[in-house]
Amino acid sequence: MGLLSDPKSRERFSRIAAKYNSPLCVLAYVVGVVWFLALAYKPFNHRTYFSENALLPGLVEGKFRTENVATRISQAMKDIKDVSKDGPMPVAWIVNQFRGLGLDTYTQEYIQTIPVPSARQSEEQGKEMFVQLNGTNVYAILRAPRTASTEAIVLSAPYKHYLNMDHNNHAFGLMIALASHFRKSSYWSKDIIFLLVDYDEIGMEAWLQEYHYTKSPLLKSSPLHGRSGSIQAAINLELHSDQVSHFNVKLEGLNGLLPNLDLVNLVVQLCGRERITVKLHQQRDTFPSEGWPAFQQNLKTMSLMMLHQATGMPNGLHGLFLRYHIEAVTLEGVLEPGRSTTGFYRMGRVLEGVFRSLNNLLERFHQSFFFYLLPASDRYVSIGMYMPPFGLILLVTALKISFWAVYIGTPDPDPWDGEENVVIEHIHSKKTGDGQGDNTDSKRGVTKIRTQNYSDGDVWSLVPVVSCCQVAGFIASISPMVMTGLGHLFGTRPYQALITGATGMFFASLFMPKCITRNRLACTVNTLRLWKCAALVLQAIILAATAAANFSLGMLLAVTMVPVCAMVRPGKLRFLQAVLMLLVSPLGLLVIYTGLYLLLTETEYHGVVPSAMHLCTVVYYNILSGVIHGYVLGTWQYTLLALAVFPNWLFFWCIVFKKRDVPVVENKEEKKTS
Amino acid sequence: MSAEPRAEQRPQFRPVPKALKYIFGLGLGARAVLMSSHLAGWLQDRLELASPVTSWTRMTEGLSLLDHGISPYEGDMFHETPLVLMLFYCLSKIWGGLIPIFFLLVDLVTGCLVHEVGTNVCRHLLEKQGRHVKSYSTDSLSLLLTGKQLNSVPRLMLGAYLLNPLTIASCAAYSTTGLHNLVIAGALLAAVQGNRLLATLATAVASYQCVYPEIFIIPVAMYIAQREQQVNPKEDYVTSVLHTLLSYALWLSSLLFLSFLCFLSWDFFSATVGFVMLAPDLTPNMGLFWYFFTEMFEHFRIFFLCVFQLNAVFYVIPLAVKLRDHPMFHLHLLVGLTAVFKSYPTFGDAALFLSLLPVWGHCFKYMRNLFLVVCMWLYSIVLAPVLWHLWIYYGSANANFFYAVTLAYATAQIFLLTDLLYAFLRREFHLRHGPAPKEGQGMPILMNLK
């Protein structure tokens, strides 16, 4: 409280904060970034451990022996697919497989309206505005012999991957094999739901919505006829072949949600027990685990995780469970040529172990961590470890805020000196120069100068600027859909219209400084200081709130935007500032981070031009999927960028160009003439 | 109600200024748009906007219980007062569409009342300054109030109430907080006009409706007594205060009796006043009660309940001593204090206090934490829904995250209140000793609040 009530210590603090401001900012930023990067180094992070003792992983002996069923079923499914040539899901056959095991089997049909047609669909159906997907989910419930269906665990698998048109028949084979094995046992105290979904995320969303009685206007589905209890956990299975070299564990869910770390540990631990390699984002854990190469590798894994999480899009079907407070991960079996492989037998044993551990759970996952980053499959960085460096980076903004807050009230011309005083003179001399200028203008000139003497920022000037920026953001948030509608009228391809809508507002608003900085808003140094201060306050709020909800997004935004926005000032070096600002604009950041992602994942380099083309394509699809997922799945990343980050950025952009309408040269000429 | 006294005081017709038209149009437009958008349903269940007392969901429950001939106070669902329930019952019986219009009107009238409060308080302050100006230091002319404020302050207050996003959201959520604000604003206006019967009636209505304004009667009584002394110096201070208290007690008991007549039972008393006082519903809200009482051992509950409720009302006594010459300022501080410390606060409560601030704009110069308070306020308002969502819907954060935000929110308000008090006292000091008083050695004096 001393700092708040004692003027002496307050003055001392503000003096220090003002005097050493820039070095302190640089120090805070550098320490923050280095600290954060260092978290990927083994001595700075922790080894994962089981917080939930009820799981008892690996205490039971695996009894899974039905791998031949898996082989048979997956082959049979492949045959059906080959015959039907990628037709719809063979619902009746799948139902028969489940019924054959004596499970309660049900189907669910749904119709999803997609507000923007996909490229393939739009070519087929001409200018169809809305595309409707009809799909069917099949699920079977293994009733637990020991309880009355109050709790359940889900084993799900997509029917096929629509992105790369890869069939998932092996996962279905393994699912049936596990089902036939599980139903022979009497120890289940939770129902097990086997779920095969059509159309990836959309089918999953349809099933989950119906299961939890939630409704969405774009999705109509038939009611579920069979139900179980509350779902405790879910494992989603994707197998690319019957022999896999490793499991790729996918964690990132909708809007950056992560499953409880205990579930991830469980899967990793049991895979280790069956000697199946586990990778995160296709990145192998290193051995030895210390040293420079290991650090590089861990940093790469952690960066990939952050880049994925920041998009807010689920990278597997498990991501949709997380919204319903159900812990879930996706196990992706990948065959990497030249590595030793594992068959259905050991994969089945891993899943058996996972399910038997989950069966032991006495209450929902609530221990361990929900906010974490993984530099390796057995190392974690928890929220308590990554928040301090993030706080240090935000401290730069806080220091700048306090710096400007100190200077707002002073007539001191020191920060942003000289030129600004010329502005004042200019306004003044203009009035004296053309005396017959209209009355209101001259009044304004006088008040401005009085404000300068009184040395206080004009708080009201914030209102038009902030509201203009917010309106621009609002338009940007709705424009993709509006443009798609308009484009439909004019016969534009929906994708192009959507992209135009999403980026058009951005490019249009680059000219906003031109509009708002006419003499109407000519302002003093102090007002500009106030603007900068307000913009920094808003930025800090946005970044803090974003980081609370989706840490990776907040961190990636902060690490680039904070230093640039802290340096922004009106006037000087406008071109350089403009370039920097464009780099940290929402679109610029998207390009940068997509580039980083490609750099980390792509192994081949084809030269500058093809790489740039490739980058553009990926950025294009990222924007598309960001917008469309916002409507279909309810991700909020695009809305956040459009409604909060973009207006804030625009505010800084306006500050950079604030002086444009009062050229100094003109002023000198006027002085000469007068 | 608000227009009539104005017309009496200023017989010549004056058109409504353009700025006011804009404020009314914008405020009502924003409310109407938000009410008709799909966000309205979401807002109704926002705990920041609707407490168990003011929630519209509970009101509909009460209405339907009443419809089925069951007393809404028998269960543990409904905590609004009987007279308000009857009001809404009549409205819903006449035409369901009246209810949104009613909420719009309530906010509109509150805005007008706040505007009138501004005009009257400014006039009162100017009058008072005129009386005391002789005792002020000759150097402190620059600190004096000018007639200019009479014009700008009420408009600013009206804008601060009608255009505040918090009141807009609160109105769109059909939260009866708007109604609470209306009666409190009415009490403030009646108090500053100084008519004893009217002032006590308005205060009684406010305390009947929101319980905590019962402490307003102390500054109100002091204010009326001081006014009477000015008119007639022979008037006894204590007698006047006792008159006011008596009149207040009569009004309040008649209101309670009227409520008794609605259901012919006293059940409502424990469901409304008892509910607010005993705080049995520990659903998280923006206040300070829920977290403490969920953590607490049951046998300490009564003790801490007393502590917390005393904390909410106790400040009236020290403030009455310190601000004995400024009951109006005291009254306004109490509005802010109850908004922080009451058992079921919402954003709407704080918004009323915020809209009263422009009247004390002449003290802002001496406030030291205004910027900090603004930042804290913004942070807590933005972070509260985010962390709530993470806690309740995603299950990844926990109660402590959300509680931290409510704590920051309360702290911001307390900073604002203490800072305002400090600024007010400091301005008074400077009025008497000049704007830059010197110590014995000629050094500038350092002000400290310890």
Tab-separated table of C-alpha atoms in Angstrom, chain A residues 321 417 557 570 646:
chain	number	residue	atom	x	y	z
A	321	PHE	CA	-14.839	-34.111	-26.491
A	417	ASP	CA	9.760	16.119	-28.689
A	557	LEU	CA	0.773	-12.776	-30.131
A	570	PRO	CA	4.045	9.030	-34.239
A	646	PHE	CA	-7.224	-6.324	-35.101
